[in-house]
């Protein structure tokens, strides 16, 4: 993940949840719940998508 310019809002090597936002996706942006606890738009190029096993996904979302 690239966090240049957003070092306070986004931590490197951290998993972030994305919220579905079709309008943002058309602009190559993702709606991310960042370190502030609020959702903001960030460039898709900042992130890499990962696929988690279902049990791990449930544990991450429950944390």
C-alpha positions as YAML, in Angstrom:
chain: A
units: angstrom
residues:
- id: 1
  name: UNK
  ca: [0.00, 0.00, 0.00]
- id: 2
  name: UNK
  ca: [1.17, 3.49, -0.81]
- id: 3
  name: UNK
  ca: [0.24, 6.13, 1.77]
- id: 4
  name: UNK
  ca: [2.29, 9.07, 0.48]
- id: 5
  name: UNK
  ca: [0.58, 12.24, 1.64]
- id: 6
  name: UNK
  ca: [-1.77, 10.28, 3.94]
- id: 7
  name: UNK
  ca: [0.67, 8.87, 6.52]
- id: 8
  name: UNK
  ca: [-1.64, 9.77, 9.46]
- id: 9
  name: UNK
  ca: [-4.77, 8.37, 7.81]
- id: 10
  name: UNK
  ca: [-3.38, 5.12, 6.34]
- id: 11
  name: UNK
  ca: [-0.86, 2.74, 7.89]
- id: 12
  name: UNK
  ca: [1.31, 0.61, 5.63]
- id: 13
  name: UNK
  ca: [0.79, -3.18, 5.74]
- id: 14
  name: UNK
  ca: [-2.63, -2.83, 7.38]
- id: 15
  name: UNK
  ca: [-5.86, -4.39, 6.15]
- id: 16
  name: UNK
  ca: [-8.58, -1.83, 5.38]
- id: 17
  name: UNK
  ca: [-12.23, -2.51, 4.71]
- id: 18
  name: UNK
  ca: [-13.64, -0.96, 1.55]
- id: 19
  name: UNK
  ca: [-17.23, 0.22, 1.28]
- id: 20
  name: UNK
  ca: [-19.03, -0.31, -2.00]
- id: 21
  name: UNK
  ca: [-19.23, 2.95, -3.95]
- id: 22
  name: UNK
  ca: [-19.87, 2.47, -7.70]
- id: 23
  name: UNK
  ca: [-19.47, 6.20, -8.44]
- id: 24
  name: UNK
  ca: [-16.04, 6.25, -6.79]
- id: 25
  name: UNK
  ca: [-14.96, 3.06, -8.60]
- id: 26
  name: UNK
  ca: [-15.69, 4.73, -11.95]
- id: 27
  name: UNK
  ca: [-13.12, 7.36, -10.96]
- id: 28
  name: UNK
  ca: [-10.54, 4.69, -9.94]
- id: 29
  name: UNK
  ca: [-11.07, 5.52, -6.27]
- id: 30
  name: UNK
  ca: [-11.96, 3.34, -3.28]
- id: 31
  name: UNK
  ca: [-14.04, 4.31, -0.27]
- id: 32
  name: UNK
  ca: [-11.94, 3.26, 2.72]
- id: 33
  name: UNK
  ca: [-12.60, 3.42, 6.45]
- id: 34
  name: UNK
  ca: [-9.28, 4.92, 7.51]
- id: 35
  name: UNK
  ca: [-7.53, 5.51, 10.84]
- id: 36
  name: UNK
  ca: [-9.98, 8.31, 11.71]
- id: 37
  name: UNK
  ca: [-12.83, 5.79, 11.70]
- id: 38
  name: UNK
  ca: [-14.54, 7.73, 8.89]
- id: 39
  name: UNK
  ca: [-14.75, 6.69, 5.26]
- id: 40
  name: UNK
  ca: [-12.90, 8.67, 2.62]
- id: 41
  name: UNK
  ca: [-11.99, 8.21, -1.02]
- id: 42
  name: UNK
  ca: [-8.43, 7.16, -1.89]
- id: 43
  name: UNK
  ca: [-6.85, 6.23, -5.21]
- id: 44
  name: UNK
  ca: [-7.15, 2.51, -6.06]
- id: 45
  name: UNK
  ca: [-3.44, 2.50, -6.84]
- id: 46
  name: UNK
  ca: [-2.70, 2.93, -3.12]
- id: 47
  name: UNK
  ca: [-4.00, -0.58, -2.32]
- id: 48
  name: UNK
  ca: [-3.71, -4.23, -3.23]
- id: 49
  name: UNK
  ca: [-6.75, -6.49, -2.99]
- id: 50
  name: UNK
  ca: [-6.34, -9.67, -0.97]
- id: 51
  name: UNK
  ca: [-8.60, -12.70, -0.71]
- id: 52
  name: UNK
  ca: [-8.91, -14.09, 2.80]
- id: 53
  name: UNK
  ca: [-10.21, -17.52, 3.76]
- id: 54
  name: UNK
  ca: [-13.76, -17.17, 5.12]
- id: 55
  name: UNK
  ca: [-12.77, -17.95, 8.73]
- id: 56
  name: UNK
  ca: [-10.00, -15.34, 8.62]
- id: 57
  name: UNK
  ca: [-12.32, -12.78, 7.01]
- id: 58
  name: UNK
  ca: [-14.90, -13.30, 9.76]
- id: 59
  name: UNK
  ca: [-12.23, -12.92, 12.45]
- id: 60
  name: UNK
  ca: [-10.85, -9.73, 10.88]
- id: 61
  name: UNK
  ca: [-14.30, -8.15, 10.53]
- id: 62
  name: UNK
  ca: [-15.21, -9.12, 14.11]
- id: 63
  name: UNK
  ca: [-12.05, -7.53, 15.54]
...
